[in-house]
Coordinates of C-alpha atoms in Angstrom, one line a residue:
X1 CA -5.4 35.8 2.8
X2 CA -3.4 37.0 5.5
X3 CA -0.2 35.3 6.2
X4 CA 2.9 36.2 8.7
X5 CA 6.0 36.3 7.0
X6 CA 9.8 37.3 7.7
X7 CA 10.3 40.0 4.9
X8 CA 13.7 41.2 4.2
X9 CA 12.9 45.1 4.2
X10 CA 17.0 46.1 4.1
X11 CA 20.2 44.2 3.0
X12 CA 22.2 44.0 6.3
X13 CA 19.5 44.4 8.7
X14 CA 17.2 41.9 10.6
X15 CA 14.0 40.2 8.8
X16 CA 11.2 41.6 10.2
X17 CA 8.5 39.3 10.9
X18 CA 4.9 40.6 9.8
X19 CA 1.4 40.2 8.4
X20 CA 1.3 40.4 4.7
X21 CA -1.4 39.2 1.8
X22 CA -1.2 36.0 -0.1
X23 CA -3.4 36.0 -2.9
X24 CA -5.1 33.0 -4.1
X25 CA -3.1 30.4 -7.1
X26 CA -3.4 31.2 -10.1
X27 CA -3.2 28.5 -13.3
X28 CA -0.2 25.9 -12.8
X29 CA 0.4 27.3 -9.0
X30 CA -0.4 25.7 -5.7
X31 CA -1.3 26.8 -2.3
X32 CA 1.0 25.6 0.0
X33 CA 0.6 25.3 4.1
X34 CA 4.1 25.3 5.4
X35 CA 5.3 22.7 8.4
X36 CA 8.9 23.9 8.3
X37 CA 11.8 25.5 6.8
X38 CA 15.4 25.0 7.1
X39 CA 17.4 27.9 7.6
X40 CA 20.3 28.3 5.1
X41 CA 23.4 29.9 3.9
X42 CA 22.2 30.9 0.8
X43 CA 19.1 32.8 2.4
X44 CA 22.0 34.6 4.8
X45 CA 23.9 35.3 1.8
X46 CA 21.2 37.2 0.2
X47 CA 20.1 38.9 3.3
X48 CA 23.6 40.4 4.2
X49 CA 23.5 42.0 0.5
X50 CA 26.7 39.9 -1.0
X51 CA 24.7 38.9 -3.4
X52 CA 24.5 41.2 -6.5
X53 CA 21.5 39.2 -8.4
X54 CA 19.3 40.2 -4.3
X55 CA 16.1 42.3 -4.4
X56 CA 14.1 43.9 -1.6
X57 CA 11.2 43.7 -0.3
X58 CA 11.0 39.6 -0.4
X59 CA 10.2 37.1 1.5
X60 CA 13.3 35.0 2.5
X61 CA 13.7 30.8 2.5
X62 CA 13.9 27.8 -0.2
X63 CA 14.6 24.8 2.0
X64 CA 10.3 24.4 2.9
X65 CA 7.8 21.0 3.1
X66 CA 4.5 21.3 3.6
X67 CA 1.1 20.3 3.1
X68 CA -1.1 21.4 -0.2
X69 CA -3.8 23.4 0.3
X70 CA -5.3 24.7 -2.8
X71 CA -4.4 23.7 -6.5
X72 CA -5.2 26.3 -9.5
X73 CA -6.2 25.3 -12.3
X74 CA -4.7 22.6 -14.8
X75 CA -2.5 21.2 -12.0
X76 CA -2.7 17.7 -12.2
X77 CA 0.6 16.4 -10.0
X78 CA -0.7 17.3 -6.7
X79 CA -3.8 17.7 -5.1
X80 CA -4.8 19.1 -1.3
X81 CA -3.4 17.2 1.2
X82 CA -0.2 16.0 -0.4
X83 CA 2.7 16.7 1.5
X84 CA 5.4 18.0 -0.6
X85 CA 8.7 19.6 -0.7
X86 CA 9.6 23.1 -2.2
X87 CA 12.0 23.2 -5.1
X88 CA 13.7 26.4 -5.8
X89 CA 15.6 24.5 -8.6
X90 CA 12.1 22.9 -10.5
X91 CA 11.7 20.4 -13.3
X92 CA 8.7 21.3 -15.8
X93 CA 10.0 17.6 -17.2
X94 CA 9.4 19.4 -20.7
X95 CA 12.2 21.8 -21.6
X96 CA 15.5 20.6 -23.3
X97 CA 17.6 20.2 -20.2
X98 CA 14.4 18.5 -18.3
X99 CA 14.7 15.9 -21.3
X100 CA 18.6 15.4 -21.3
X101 CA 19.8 13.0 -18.7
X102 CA 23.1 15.2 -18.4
X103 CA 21.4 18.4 -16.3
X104 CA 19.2 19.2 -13.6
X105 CA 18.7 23.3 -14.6
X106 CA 15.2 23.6 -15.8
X107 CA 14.6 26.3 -18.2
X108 CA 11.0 26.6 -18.3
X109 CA 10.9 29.5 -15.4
X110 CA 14.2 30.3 -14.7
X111 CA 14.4 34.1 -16.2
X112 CA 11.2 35.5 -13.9
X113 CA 12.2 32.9 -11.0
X114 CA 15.8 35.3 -11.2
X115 CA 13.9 38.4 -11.2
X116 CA 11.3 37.3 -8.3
X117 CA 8.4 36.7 -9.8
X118 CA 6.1 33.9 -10.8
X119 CA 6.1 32.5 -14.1
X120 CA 3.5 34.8 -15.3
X121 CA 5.5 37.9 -14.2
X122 CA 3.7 38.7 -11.1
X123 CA 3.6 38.4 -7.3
X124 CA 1.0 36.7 -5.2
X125 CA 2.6 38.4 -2.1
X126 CA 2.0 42.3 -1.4
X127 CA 1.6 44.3 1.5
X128 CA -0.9 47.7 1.5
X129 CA -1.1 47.1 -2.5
X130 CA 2.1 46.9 -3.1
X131 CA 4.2 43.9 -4.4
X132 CA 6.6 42.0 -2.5
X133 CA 8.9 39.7 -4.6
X134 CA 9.4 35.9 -4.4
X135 CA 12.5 34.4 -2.9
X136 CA 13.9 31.3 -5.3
X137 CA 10.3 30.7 -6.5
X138 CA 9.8 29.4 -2.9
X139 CA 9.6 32.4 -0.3
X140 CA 9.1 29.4 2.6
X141 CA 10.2 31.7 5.6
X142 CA 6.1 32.2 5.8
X143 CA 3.0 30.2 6.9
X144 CA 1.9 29.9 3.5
X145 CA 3.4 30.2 -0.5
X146 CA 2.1 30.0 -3.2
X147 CA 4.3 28.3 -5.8
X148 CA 4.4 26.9 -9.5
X149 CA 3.4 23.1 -9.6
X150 CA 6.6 22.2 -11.2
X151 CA 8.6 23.4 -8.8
X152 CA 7.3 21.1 -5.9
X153 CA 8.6 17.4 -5.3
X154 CA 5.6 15.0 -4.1
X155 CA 6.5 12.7 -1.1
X156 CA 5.8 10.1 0.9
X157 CA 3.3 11.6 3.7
X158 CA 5.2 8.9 6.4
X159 CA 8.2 11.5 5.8
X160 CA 8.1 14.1 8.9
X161 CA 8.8 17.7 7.3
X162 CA 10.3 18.9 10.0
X163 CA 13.5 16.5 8.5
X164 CA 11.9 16.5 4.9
X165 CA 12.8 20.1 4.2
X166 CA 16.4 19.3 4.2
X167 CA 15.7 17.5 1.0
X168 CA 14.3 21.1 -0.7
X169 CA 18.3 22.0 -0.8
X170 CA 21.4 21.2 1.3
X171 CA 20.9 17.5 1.9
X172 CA 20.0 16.8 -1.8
X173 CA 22.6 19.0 -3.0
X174 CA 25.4 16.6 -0.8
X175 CA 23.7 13.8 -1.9
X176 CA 23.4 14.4 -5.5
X177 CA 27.3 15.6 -5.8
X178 CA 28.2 12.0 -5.2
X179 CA 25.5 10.0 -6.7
X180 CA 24.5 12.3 -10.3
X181 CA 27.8 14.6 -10.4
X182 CA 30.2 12.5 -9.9
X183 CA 28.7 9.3 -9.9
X184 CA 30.7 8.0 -7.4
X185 CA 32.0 4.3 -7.9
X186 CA 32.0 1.3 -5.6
X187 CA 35.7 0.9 -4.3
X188 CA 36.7 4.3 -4.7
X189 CA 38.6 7.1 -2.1
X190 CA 36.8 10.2 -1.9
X191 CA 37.0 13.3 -0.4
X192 CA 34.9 16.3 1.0
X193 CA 35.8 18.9 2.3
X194 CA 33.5 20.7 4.7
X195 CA 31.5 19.3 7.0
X196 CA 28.6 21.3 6.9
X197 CA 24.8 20.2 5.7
X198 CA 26.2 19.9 2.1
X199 CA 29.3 18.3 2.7
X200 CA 27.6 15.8 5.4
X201 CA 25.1 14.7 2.4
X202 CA 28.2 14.1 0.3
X203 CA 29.7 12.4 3.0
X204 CA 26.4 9.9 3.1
X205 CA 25.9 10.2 -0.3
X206 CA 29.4 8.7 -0.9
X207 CA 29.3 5.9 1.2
X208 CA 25.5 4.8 -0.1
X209 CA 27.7 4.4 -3.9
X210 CA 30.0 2.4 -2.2
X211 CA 33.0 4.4 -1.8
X212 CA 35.9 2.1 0.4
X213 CA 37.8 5.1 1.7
X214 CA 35.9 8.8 2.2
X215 CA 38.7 11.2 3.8
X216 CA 36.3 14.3 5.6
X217 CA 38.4 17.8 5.9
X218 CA 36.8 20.5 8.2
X219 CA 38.2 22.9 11.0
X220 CA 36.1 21.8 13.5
X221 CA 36.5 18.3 15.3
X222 CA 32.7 18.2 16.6
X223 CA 31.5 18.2 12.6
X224 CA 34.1 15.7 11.8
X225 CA 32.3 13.5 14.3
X226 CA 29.6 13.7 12.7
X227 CA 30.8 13.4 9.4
X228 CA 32.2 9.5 11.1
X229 CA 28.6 9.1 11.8
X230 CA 28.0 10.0 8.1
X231 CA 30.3 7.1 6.7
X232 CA 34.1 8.7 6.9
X233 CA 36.5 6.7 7.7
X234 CA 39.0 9.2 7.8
X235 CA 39.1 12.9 9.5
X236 CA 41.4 15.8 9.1
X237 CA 41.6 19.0 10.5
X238 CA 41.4 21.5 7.1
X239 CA 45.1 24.1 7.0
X240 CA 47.2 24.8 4.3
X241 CA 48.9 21.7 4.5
X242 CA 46.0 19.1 3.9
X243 CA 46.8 18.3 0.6
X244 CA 49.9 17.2 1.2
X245 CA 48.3 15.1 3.9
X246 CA 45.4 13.9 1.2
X247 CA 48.1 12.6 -1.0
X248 CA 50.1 11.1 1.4
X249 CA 47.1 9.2 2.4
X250 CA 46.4 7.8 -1.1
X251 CA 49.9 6.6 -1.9
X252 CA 51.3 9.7 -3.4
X253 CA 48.1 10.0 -5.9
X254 CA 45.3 12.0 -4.8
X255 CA 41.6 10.8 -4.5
X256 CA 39.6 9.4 -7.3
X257 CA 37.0 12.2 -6.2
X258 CA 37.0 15.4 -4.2
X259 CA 33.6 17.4 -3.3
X260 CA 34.3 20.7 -2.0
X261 CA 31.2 22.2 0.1
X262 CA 32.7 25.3 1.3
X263 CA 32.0 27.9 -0.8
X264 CA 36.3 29.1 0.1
X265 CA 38.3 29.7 -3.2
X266 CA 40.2 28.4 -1.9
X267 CA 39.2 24.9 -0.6
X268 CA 38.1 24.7 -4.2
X269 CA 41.7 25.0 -4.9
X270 CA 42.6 22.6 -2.6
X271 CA 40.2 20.2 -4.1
X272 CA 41.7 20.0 -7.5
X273 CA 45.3 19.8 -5.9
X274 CA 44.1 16.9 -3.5
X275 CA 42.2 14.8 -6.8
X276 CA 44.3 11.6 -8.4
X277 CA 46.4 12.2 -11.5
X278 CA 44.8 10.5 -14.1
X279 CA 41.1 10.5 -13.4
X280 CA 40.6 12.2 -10.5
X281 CA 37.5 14.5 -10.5
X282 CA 36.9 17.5 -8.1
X283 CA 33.4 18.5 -7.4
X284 CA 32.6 22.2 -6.9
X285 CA 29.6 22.3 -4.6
X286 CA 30.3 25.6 -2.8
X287 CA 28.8 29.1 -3.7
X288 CA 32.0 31.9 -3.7
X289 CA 32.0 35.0 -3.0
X290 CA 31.2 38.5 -5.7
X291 CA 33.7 38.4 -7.6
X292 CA 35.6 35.8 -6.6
X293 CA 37.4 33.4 -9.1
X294 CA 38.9 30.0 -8.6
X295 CA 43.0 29.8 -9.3
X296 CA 43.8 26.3 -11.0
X297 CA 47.4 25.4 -12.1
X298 CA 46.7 24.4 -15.6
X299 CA 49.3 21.0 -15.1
X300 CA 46.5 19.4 -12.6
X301 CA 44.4 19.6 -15.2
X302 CA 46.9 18.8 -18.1
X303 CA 47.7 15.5 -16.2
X304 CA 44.2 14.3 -16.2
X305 CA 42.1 16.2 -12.9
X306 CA 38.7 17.3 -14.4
X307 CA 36.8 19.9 -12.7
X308 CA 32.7 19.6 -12.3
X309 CA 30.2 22.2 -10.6
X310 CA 26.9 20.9 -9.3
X311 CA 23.8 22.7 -8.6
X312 CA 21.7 21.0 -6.3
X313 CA 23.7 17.8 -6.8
X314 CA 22.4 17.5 -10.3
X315 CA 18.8 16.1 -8.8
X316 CA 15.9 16.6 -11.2
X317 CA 13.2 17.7 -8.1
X318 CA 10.0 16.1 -8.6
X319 CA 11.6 12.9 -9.6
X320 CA 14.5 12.5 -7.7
X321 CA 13.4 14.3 -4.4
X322 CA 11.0 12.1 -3.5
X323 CA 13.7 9.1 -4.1
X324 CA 16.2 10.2 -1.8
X325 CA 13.3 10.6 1.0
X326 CA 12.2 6.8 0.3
X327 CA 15.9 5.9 0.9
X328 CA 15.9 8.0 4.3
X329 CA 12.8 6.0 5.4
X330 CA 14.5 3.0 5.0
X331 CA 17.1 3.6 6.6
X332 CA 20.1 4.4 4.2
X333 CA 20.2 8.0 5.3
X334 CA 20.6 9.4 8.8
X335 CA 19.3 12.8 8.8
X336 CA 18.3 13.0 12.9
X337 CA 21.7 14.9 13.7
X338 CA 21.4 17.6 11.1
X339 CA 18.4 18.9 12.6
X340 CA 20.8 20.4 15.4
X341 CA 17.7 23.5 16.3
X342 CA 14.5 24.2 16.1
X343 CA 13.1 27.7 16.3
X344 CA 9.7 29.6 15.6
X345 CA 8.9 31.4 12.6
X346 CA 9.5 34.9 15.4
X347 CA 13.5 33.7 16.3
X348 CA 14.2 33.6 12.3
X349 CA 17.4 36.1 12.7
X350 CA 18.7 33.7 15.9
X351 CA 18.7 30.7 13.0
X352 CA 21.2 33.2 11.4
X353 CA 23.3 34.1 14.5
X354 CA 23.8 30.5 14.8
X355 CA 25.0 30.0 11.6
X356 CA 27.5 32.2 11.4
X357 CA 28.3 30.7 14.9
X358 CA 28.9 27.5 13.2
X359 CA 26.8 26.2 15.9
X360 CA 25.1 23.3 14.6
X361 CA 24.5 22.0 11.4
X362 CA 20.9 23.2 10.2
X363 CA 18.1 24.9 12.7
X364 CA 14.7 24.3 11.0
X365 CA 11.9 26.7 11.6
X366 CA 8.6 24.6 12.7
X367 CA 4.9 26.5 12.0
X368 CA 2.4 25.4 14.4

């Protein structure tokens, strides 16, 4: 079938929006109509060509919900009509780390997923004959994918997708940090820093564990509002001073838990310096730069700060996904002021103009 799609064509240049083919699913893969698509860093980070693991020609975006349209066969989980959620991280619920409580990182697809291809080692997009690669499994910056069945999340169909397609990364990732990473407890003093879509689900996701104290840290006093919206009780303006601040906050101790969501070496630094001696835990959410590594001063550690990375807030997708969305429809989560734009499929490059504007929190592409 035909299908418009933005294709990144060059690192560093515009997508360029244009008719490609989308063959039909093959065995285990799913047709998928897509409602809308957030726009996120990650999907900037590739196009500018700072990532060294990008690929070209592919078809952009991860963060997709949509509507099933056509099943191959042996898929059993969904069926046409479902409305679902993409999953660039999946969950084949088979594979040794689908089986252990302690990770979300599904192994069953990972190696061609990395290379862009579909588990079979193929593309079902192409233009004139020739291939175009997947994006994350996903390629959602289109009007149509076609995608493995385990790497789609089944959800309520009460759930608009125009807010549901947070859930396929930023949102969950926030939310997970605090609930699976860290496993927030009830009473506790957290803190995020960054105030972005990921840091704003930690925010939330903190406060729905019962945190008593969540201390917010960004440069800019507009997301700090929202983050009060979130479930902060306290807001400071990020600088080099802030941990100082942090601790003087908590007595002279630190936070039990820190969640940085910047993807800033050195905010991650900042998080281990800000977390309690003792037990304090610091939450890497962020994604650094090439090359970049993260400078800890071994006596944080020595005196009892423990370090964690999370990928997608630890959420195993088909199972959790569809969770959090239950808990957003009644009413535990406020995800109306994320959604701060809403563009066309044709103003994909203006979604990442306004990002790197900072303007906003997510804009979300809507098909028609």
């Amino acid at each position: 079938m035909k299908i418009r799609a933005a294709v990144l064509e060059e690192f560093g240049a515009p997508l360029v929006v244009q008719e490609i083919d989308l063959a039909e699913p093959k065995a285990g893969e799913v047709l998928v109509r897509l409602v809308a698509c957030g726009v996120c860093h990650t999907d900037l980070y590739t196009a500018s060509g700072a990532d060294p693991s990008g690929y070209s020609p592919t078809v952009l975006g991860h963060e997709g919900a949509g509507v099933v349209e056509r099943v191959g066969d042996g898929v059993s989980s969904v069926s046409p009509g479902d409305h679902v959620v993409t999953l660039f991280s999946p969950q084949c619920r088979e594979c040794a780390h689908c089986r252990d409580p302690r990770t979300n990182l599904c192994l069953a697809i990972r190696e061609q997923q990395n290379l862009g291809y579909l588990p079979d080692g193929t593309t079902r997009l192409s233009r004139d004959g020739e291939p175009i690669r997947h994006f994350m499994g996903t390629s959602t910056f289109a009007e149509y994918t076609v995608m493995p069945e385990i790497a789609l999340a089944k959800v309520n169909r009460d759930a608009p997708l125009d807010h549901a397609c947070l859930f396929a990364c930023g949102l969950s990732t926030g939310l997970g940090a605090a609930i699976n990473t860290a496993k927030v407890e009830p009473g506790t003093t957290c803190v995020v820093f960054g105030a972005g879509m990921v840091g704003l689900g930690a925010v939330a996701g903190c406060r729905l564990q019962g945190a008593e104290r969540i201390v917010c840290v960004d440069l800019s006093e507009q997301r700090l509002e929202l983050a009060r919206g979130q479930g902060a009780t306290d807001l400071l303006v990020g600088g080099p001073d802030v941990v100082a601040r942090i601790v003087e906050l908590t007595g002279g101790f630190g936070a039990d838990y820190t969640f940085e969501a910047t993807g800033n070496v050195a905010v991650m630094r900042q998080a281990v310096e800000s977390a309690r001696m003792g037990w304090g835990l610091a939450t890497v959410c962020g994604v650094a730069g090439r090359g970049e590594t993260l400078d800890v001063v071994p006596r944080y550690l020595i005196t009892g700060r423990r370090v964690a990375g999370s990928s997608f807030g630890g959420v195993k997708g088909r199972d959790g996904v569809p969770q959090l969305v239950d808990r957003w429809l009644a009413g535990e989560i406020d995800v109306d002021p994320f959604v701060s734009h809403t563009l066309t499929l044709d103003d994909v490059n203006e979604g990442f103009e306004l990002m790197e504007q900072q303007a906003g929190i997510r804009s979300v592409i809507a098909f028609g």
